[in-house]
XYZ file of C-alpha atoms in Angstrom:
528
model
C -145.377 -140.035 102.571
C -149.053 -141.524 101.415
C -149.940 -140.252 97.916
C -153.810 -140.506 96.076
C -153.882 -141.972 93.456
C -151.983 -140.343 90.204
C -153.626 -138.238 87.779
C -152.111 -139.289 84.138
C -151.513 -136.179 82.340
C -153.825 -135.968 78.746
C -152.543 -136.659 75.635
C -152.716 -134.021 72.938
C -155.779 -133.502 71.293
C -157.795 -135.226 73.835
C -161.296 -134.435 75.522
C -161.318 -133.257 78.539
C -162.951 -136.086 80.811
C -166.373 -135.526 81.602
C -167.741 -136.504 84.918
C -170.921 -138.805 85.241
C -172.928 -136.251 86.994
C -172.715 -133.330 84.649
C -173.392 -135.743 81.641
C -176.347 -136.834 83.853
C -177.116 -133.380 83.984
C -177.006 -132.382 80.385
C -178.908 -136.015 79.417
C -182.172 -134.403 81.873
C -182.277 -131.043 80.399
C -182.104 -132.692 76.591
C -184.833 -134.840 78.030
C -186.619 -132.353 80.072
C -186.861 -130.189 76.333
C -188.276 -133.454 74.780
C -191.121 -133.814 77.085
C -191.834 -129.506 77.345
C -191.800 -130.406 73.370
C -194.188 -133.208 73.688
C -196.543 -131.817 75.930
C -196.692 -128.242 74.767
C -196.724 -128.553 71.537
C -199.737 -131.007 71.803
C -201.590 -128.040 73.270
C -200.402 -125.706 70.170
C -198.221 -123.754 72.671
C -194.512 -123.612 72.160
C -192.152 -124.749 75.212
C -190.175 -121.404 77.150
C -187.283 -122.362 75.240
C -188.633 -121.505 71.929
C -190.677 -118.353 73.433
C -186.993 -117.302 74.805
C -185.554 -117.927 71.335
C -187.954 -115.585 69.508
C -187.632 -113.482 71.849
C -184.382 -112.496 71.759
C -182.106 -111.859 69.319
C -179.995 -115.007 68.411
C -177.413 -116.236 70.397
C -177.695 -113.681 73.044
C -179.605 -115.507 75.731
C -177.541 -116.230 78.438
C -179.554 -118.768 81.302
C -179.085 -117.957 84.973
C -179.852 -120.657 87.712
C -179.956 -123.646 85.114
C -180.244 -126.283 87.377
C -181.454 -124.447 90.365
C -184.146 -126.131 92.040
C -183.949 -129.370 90.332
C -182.712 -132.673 91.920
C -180.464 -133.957 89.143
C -180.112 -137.293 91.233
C -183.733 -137.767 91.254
C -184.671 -137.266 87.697
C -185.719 -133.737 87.660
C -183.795 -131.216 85.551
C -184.673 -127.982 87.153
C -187.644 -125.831 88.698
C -190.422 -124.654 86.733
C -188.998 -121.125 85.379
C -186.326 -120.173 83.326
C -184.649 -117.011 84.183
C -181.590 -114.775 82.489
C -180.299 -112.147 80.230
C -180.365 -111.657 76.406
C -180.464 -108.778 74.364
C -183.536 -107.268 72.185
C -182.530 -104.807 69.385
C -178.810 -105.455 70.570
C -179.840 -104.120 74.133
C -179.693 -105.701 77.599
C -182.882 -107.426 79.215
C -184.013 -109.548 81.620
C -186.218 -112.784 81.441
C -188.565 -115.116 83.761
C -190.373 -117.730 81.520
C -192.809 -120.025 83.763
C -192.417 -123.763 82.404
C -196.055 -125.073 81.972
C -194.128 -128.849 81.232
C -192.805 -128.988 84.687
C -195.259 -129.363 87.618
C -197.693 -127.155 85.834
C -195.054 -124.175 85.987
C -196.786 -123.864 89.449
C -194.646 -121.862 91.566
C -193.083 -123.076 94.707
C -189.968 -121.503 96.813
C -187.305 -122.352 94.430
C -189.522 -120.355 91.551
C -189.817 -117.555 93.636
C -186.276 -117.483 94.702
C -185.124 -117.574 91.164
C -187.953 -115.017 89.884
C -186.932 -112.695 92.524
C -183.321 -112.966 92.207
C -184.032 -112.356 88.066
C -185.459 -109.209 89.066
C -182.480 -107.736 91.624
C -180.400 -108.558 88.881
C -182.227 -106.487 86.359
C -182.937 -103.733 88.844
C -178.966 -103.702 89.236
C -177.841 -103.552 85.640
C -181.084 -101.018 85.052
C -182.519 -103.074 81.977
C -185.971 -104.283 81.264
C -187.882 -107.033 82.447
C -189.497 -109.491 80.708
C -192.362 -112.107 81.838
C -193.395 -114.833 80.349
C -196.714 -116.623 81.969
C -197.817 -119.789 81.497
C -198.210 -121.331 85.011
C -200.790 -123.015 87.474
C -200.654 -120.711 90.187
C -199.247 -121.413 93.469
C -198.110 -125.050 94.124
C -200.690 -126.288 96.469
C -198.221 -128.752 98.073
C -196.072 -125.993 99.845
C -198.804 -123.858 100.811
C -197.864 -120.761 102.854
C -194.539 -120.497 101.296
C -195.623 -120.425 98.089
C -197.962 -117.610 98.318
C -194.981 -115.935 100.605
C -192.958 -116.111 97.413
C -195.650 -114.360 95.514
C -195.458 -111.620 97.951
C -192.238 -111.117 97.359
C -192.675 -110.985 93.405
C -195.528 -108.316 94.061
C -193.131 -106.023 96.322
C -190.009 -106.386 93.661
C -192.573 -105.478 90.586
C -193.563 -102.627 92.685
C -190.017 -101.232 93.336
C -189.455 -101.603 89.755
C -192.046 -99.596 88.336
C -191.242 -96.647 86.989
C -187.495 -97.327 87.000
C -187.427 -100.640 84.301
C -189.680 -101.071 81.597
C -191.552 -104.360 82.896
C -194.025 -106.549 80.193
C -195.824 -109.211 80.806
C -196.911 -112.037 78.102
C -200.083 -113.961 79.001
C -199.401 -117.543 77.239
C -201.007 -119.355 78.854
C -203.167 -119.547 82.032
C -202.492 -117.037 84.987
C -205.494 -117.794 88.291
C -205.628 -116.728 91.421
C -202.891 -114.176 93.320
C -200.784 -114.791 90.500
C -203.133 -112.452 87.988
C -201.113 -109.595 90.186
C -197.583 -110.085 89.187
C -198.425 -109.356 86.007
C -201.237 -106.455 86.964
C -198.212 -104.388 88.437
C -196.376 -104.004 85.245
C -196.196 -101.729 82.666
C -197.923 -103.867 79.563
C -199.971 -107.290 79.230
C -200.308 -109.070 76.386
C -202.184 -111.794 75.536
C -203.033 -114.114 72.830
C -206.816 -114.846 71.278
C -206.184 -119.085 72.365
C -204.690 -120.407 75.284
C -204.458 -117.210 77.495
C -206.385 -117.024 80.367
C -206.196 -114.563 83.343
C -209.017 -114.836 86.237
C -208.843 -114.289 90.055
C -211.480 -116.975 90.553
C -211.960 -119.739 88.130
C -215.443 -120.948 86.444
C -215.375 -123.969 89.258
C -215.516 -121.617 91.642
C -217.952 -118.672 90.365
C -220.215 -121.465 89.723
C -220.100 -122.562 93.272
C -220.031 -119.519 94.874
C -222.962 -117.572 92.376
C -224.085 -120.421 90.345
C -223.337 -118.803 86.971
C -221.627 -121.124 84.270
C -219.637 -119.601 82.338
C -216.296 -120.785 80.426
C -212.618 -120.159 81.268
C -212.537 -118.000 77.694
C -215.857 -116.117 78.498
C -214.341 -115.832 82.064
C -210.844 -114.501 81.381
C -210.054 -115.066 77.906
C -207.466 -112.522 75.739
C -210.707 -110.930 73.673
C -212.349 -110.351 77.141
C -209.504 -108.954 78.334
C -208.430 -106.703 75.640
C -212.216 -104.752 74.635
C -214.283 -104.811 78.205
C -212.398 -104.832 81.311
C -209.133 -103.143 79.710
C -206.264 -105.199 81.407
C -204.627 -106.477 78.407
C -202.514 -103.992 76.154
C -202.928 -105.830 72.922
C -204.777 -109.279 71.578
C -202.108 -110.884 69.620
C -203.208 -113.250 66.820
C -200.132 -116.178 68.037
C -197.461 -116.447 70.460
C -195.351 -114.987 67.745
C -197.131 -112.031 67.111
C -196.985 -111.246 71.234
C -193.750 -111.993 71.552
C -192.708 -109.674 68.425
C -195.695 -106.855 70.096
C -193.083 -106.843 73.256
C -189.698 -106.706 71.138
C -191.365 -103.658 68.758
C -192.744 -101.517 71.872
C -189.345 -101.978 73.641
C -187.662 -100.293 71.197
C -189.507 -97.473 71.326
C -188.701 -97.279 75.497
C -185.492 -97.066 76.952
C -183.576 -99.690 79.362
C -184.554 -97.447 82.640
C -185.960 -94.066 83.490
C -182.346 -92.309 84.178
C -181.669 -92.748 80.219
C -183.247 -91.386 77.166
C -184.914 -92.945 74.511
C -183.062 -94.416 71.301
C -182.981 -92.216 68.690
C -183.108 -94.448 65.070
C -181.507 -92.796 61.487
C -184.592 -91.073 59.825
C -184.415 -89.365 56.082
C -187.054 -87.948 55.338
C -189.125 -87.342 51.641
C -191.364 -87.088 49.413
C -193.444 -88.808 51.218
C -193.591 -86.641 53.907
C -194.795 -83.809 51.737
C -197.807 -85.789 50.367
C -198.737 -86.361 54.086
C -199.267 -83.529 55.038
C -200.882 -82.432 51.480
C -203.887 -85.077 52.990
C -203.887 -83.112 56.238
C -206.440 -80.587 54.337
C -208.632 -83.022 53.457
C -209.006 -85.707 56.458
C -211.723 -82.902 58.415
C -215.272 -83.039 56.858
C -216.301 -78.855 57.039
C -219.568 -80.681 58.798
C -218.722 -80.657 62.560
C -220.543 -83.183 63.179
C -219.286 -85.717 60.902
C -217.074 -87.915 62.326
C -213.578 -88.635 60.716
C -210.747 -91.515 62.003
C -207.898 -90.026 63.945
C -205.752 -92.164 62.840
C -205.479 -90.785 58.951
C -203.888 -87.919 61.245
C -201.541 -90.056 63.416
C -200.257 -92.041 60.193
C -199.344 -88.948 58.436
C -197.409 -86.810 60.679
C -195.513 -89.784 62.049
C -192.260 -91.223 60.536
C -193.157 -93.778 57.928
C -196.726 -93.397 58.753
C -195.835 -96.095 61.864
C -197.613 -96.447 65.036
C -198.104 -99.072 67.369
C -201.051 -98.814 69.265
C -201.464 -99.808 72.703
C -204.828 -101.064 74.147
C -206.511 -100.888 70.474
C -209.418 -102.581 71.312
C -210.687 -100.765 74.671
C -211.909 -97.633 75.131
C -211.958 -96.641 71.449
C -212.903 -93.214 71.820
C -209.494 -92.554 72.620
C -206.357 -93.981 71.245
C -203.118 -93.946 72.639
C -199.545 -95.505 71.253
C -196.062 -95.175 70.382
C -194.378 -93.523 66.891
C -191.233 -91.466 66.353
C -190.908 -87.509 64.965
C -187.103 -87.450 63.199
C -186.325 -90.914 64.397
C -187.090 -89.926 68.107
C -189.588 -92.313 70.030
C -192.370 -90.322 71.238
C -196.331 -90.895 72.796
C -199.342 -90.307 71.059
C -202.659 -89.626 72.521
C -205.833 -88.425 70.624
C -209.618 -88.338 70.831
C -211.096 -90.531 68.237
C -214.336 -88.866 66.409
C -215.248 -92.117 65.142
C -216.081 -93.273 68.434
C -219.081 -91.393 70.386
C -217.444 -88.505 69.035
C -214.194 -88.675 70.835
C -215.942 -88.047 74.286
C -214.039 -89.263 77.580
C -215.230 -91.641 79.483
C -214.508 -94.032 82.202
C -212.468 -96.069 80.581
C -210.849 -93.723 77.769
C -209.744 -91.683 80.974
C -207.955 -94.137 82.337
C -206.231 -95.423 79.281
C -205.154 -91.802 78.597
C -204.035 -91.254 82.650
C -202.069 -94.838 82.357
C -200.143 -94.225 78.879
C -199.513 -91.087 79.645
C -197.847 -92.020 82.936
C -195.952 -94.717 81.241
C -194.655 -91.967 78.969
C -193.603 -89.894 81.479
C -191.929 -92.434 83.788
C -189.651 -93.335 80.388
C -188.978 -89.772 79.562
C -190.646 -90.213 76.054
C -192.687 -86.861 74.690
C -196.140 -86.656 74.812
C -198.026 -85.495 71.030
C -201.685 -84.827 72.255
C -204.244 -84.597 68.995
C -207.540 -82.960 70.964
C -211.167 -83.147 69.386
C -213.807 -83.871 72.062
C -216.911 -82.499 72.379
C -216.266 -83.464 76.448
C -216.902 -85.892 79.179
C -219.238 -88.564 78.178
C -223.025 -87.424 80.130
C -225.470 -89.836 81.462
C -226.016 -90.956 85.036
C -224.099 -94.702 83.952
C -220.925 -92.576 83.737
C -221.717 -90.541 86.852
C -222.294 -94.248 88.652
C -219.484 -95.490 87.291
C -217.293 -92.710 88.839
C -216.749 -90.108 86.242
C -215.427 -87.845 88.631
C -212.770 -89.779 90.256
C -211.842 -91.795 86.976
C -212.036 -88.920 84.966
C -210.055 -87.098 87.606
C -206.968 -89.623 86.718
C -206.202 -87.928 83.126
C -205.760 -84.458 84.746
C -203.459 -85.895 87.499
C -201.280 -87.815 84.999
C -200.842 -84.893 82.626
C -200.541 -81.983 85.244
C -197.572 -84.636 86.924
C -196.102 -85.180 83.880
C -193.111 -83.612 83.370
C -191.540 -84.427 79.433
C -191.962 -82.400 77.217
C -195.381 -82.079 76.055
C -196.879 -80.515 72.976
C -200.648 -80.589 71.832
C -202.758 -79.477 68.719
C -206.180 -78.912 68.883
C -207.734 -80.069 65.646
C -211.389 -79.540 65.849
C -213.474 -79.494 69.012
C -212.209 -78.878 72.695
C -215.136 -78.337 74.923
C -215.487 -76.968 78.237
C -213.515 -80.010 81.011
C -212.140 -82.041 78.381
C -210.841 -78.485 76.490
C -208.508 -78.441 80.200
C -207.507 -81.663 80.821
C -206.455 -83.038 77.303
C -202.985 -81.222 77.518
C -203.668 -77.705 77.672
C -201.438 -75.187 78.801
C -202.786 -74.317 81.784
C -202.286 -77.948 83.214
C -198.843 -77.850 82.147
C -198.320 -78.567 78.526
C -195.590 -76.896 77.323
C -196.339 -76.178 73.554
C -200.269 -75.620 71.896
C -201.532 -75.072 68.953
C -205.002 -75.281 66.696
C -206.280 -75.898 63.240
C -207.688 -72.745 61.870
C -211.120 -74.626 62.341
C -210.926 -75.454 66.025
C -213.787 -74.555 68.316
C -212.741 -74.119 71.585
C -215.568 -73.023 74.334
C -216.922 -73.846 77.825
C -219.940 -75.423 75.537
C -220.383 -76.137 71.785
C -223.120 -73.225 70.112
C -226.263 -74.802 70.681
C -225.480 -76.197 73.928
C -224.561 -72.734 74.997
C -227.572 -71.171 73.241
C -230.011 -72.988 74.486
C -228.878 -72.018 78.295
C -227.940 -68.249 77.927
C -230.902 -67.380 75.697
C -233.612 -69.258 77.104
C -235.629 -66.817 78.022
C -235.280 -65.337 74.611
C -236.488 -68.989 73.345
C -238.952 -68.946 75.190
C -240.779 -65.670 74.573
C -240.079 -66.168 70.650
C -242.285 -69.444 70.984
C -244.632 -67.720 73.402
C -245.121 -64.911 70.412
C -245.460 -67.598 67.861
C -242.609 -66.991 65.931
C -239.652 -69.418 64.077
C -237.624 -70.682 67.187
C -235.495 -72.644 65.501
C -234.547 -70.000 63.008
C -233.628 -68.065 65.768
C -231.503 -70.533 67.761
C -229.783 -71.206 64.162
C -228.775 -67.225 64.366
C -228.069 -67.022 68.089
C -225.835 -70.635 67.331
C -224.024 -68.785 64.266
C -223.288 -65.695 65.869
C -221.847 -67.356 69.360
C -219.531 -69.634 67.183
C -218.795 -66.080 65.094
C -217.817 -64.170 68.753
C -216.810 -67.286 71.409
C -216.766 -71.009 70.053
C -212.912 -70.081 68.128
C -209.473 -70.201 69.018
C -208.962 -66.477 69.128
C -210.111 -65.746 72.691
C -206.940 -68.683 73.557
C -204.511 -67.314 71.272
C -205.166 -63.571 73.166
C -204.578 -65.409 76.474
C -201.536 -66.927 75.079
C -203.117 -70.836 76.065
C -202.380 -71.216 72.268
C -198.930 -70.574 70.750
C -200.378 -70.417 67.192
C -202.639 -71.219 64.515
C -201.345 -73.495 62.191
C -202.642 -75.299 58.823
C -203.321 -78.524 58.866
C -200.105 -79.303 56.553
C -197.827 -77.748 58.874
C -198.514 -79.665 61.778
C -195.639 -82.777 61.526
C -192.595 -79.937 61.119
C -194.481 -77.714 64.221
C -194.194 -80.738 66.558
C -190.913 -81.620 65.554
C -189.726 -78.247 65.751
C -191.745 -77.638 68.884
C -189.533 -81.252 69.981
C -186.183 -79.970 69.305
C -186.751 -76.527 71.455
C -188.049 -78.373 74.266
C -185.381 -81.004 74.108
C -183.398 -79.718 76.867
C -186.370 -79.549 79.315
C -185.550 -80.775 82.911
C -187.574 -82.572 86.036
C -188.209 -80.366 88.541
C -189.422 -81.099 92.065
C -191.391 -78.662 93.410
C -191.829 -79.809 96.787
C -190.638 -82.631 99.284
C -193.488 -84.852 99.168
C -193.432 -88.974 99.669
C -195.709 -88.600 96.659
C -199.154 -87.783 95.592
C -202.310 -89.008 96.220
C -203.604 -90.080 92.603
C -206.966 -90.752 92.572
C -207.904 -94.394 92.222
């Protein structure tokens, strides 16, 4: 009987043999790193190998695909993405980091194969998901199917949200259809250099409206981040975003059928000389403004909060902390800013994080002092109604447990939709110095006693000494909380001291709340 040819059995202690095409394998990826090196690092960008590498914690990160649509007999190592698993605070998520080094990290249909196949993975084992961007856009040369595979990345990011906490990390540029895959998740960041998002480059707004304008100016990370509000947070380095994205997913857990992680908290002394500053931090002028965030940093654990969309929209601010080691979301009107009015754009940064909050079962802390919604007919162009519409829908969907103070003003709209009780918060409370009306005193003076204004003037007496009197005595009878606390819309009065061991007592009786669904809908019709 024919035989092949014998196999010699291996001596002790000796290598395995290694065949010539997996050591041709390994020498393209050593030298595929090399060149990402050279050219990346050129550009004072790191390669996705070192982004993956602070990103996770070390030694975790386990590649999927490696090779995956390379040709390792023509040269080329692999496609232009990295995708797999690691682990962030010793917890499971997923990665797709675009590789700028090979083709441009343009995206063809191996990219999107492996991008998509990243993300039924993650949706699978119910863990986070992590992009990295740093990519040309769709690779020219395959045309249709390259924007096909972009449609499917758009669906999968869809079907994900809500479910996995998705972030996106702008390191680079992101033009064209691709601006979407990362417009559908959860967070951007990006950094002040090298990140660029834009649907339509300078090239082409020149051509199209003459305008010159450059690719920073355009779609830059400051642009982003304090006027149009798509970025979450401006991060100084690739570092700094990259550490941004590890801190806020700590605070969120791996999918929306779990709970938060709850972190070891002692508390101290400290704590006490928090809340002693609590008297202090509101001026007895009303109209004196005062920053929010002396309030935030001392009824949170260790004074720590990480803000989310700092820079935009500053009359509100919004962000994660913990109460007793329990992750939680903070939103608050900030005086500082055109007195803590809502507007536009502070609406929708309260509707969105207030959303995300509810969608990862994390508490909502709302810290109300607005004198309202912003007036003037800009606002009313700019869609007041229907943008201003959005922070009612998210809070009277939300369905966490919710539990707001009011701590100074809480006028007439912006009294209801700022987590009140009648759109469904669950706990309320005020300072004993809270005003809360349909109007503030001389606003609502100077409409129910005009006439009375009027004929004073008419007789030639002191009209302002007698709008200062009708002003006192309407904050005296109506601008309090008293009228709420009869209602029941508040649950008490509280000093300003007590207010950290309220909510967290307020936390702990509502910890048991449960999701109810009140009707069979599809789902509703947010306004947009």
């Amino acid at each position: 009987m024919a035989s092949g040819p014998a196999v010699q059995p291996q001596e002790a202690g000796q290598a395995q043999p290694v065949r010539q095409a997996i050591r041709r394998a390994a020498e393209l990826a050593r030298d595929a790193e090399q060149h990402a090196r050279d050219r990346q690092h050129a550009k004072g960008k790191q390669t996705a190998r070192e982004r993956l590498d602070l990103l996770f914690d070390p030694g975790t990160f386990q590649e999927v695909g490696r090779f995956a649509g390379g040709d390792i007999a023509g040269g080329r190592a692999a496609s232009a993405v990295i995708t797999g698993f690691g682990r962030i605070w010793g917890r499971k998520v997923g990665v797709y980091a675009q590789d700028f080094s090979v083709r441009g990290g343009t995206l063809g249909r191996a990219e999107g194969e492996k991008i998509c196949h990243l993300m039924d993975k993650a949706m699978d084992f119910k863990v986070p998901i992590v992009a990295l961007i740093d990519s040309g856009g769709a690779r020219i040369q395959e045309g249709v199917a390259a924007l096909t595979q972009y449609g499917r990345i758009f669906r999968k990011t869809s079907q994900a949200s809500g479910f996995v906490p998705q972030i996106s990390l702008i390191l680079g540029p992101c033009a064209g259809g691709a601006v979407y895959c990362p417009a559908l998740t959860d967070l951007i960041v990006m950094t002040k250099e090298n990140s660029d998002m834009f649907v339509t480059g300078p090239d082409v707004v020149k051509a199209a409206t003459g305008e010159t304008i450059s690719m920073d100016e355009l779609g830059g990370g400051y642009v982003h981040s304090t006027r149009s509000g798509v970025a979450h947070y401006l991060a100084q380095d690739e570092a700094d975003a990259i550490d941004y994205a590890r801190t806020v997913l700590a605070y969120l857990p791996s999918n929306s059928e779990q709970e938060a992680p709850v972190y070891a908290y002692a508390s101290g002394h400290a704590e006490q000389e928090a809340a002693k500053r609590l008297r202090t931090v509101i001026p007895d002028n009303d109209r004196q403004p005062y920053d929010v965030l002396d309030v935030i940093h001392s009824i949170v654990d260790y004074g720590e909060f990480v803000q989310v969309q700092e820079l935009f929209a500053r009359s509100a601010v919004v962000g994660f902390a913990c109460m007793e080691g329990r992750p939680v979301g903070i939103v608050a009107n900030q005086p500082l800013i055109d007195a803590g009015s809502l507007d536009v754009d502070s609406s929708e940064k309260v509707a969105r994080f207030v959303r995300l909050c509810d969608s990862f079962n994390l508490p909502v802390i709302t810290l109300v002092d607005t004198p309202g919604y912003k007036p003037g007919s800009d606002q009313e162009h700019a869609g007041i109604i229907r943008r201003g519409a959005k922070v009612i829908y998210a809070y009277a969907n939300a369905q966490v447990p919710m539990v707001t103070v009011v701590l100074r003003k809480a006028f007439g709209g912006s009294y209801i939709v700022m987590g009140s009780k009648s759109i469904g918060a669950d706990m309320n409370f005020a300072w004993p110095s809270s005003q809360i009306a349909v109007l503030g005193a001389k606003g609502a003076v100077n409409i129910i006693h005009r006439r009375d204004l009027q004929k004073a003037r008419e007789a030639g007496q002191d009209v302002e000494a007698l709008r200062g009197r009708l002003a006192a005595e309407y904050e005296a009878t109506t601008v309090n909380a008293n009228l709420s606390l009869e209602m029941g819309e508040l649950d008490g009065m509280i000093d300003p001291e007590e207010t950290r061991q309220v909510v967290v007592d307020s936390l702990g009786l509502l910890a048991d709340k449960k999701r109810i669904h009140p009707n069979p809908r599809h789902h509703g019709n947010q306004p947009l």
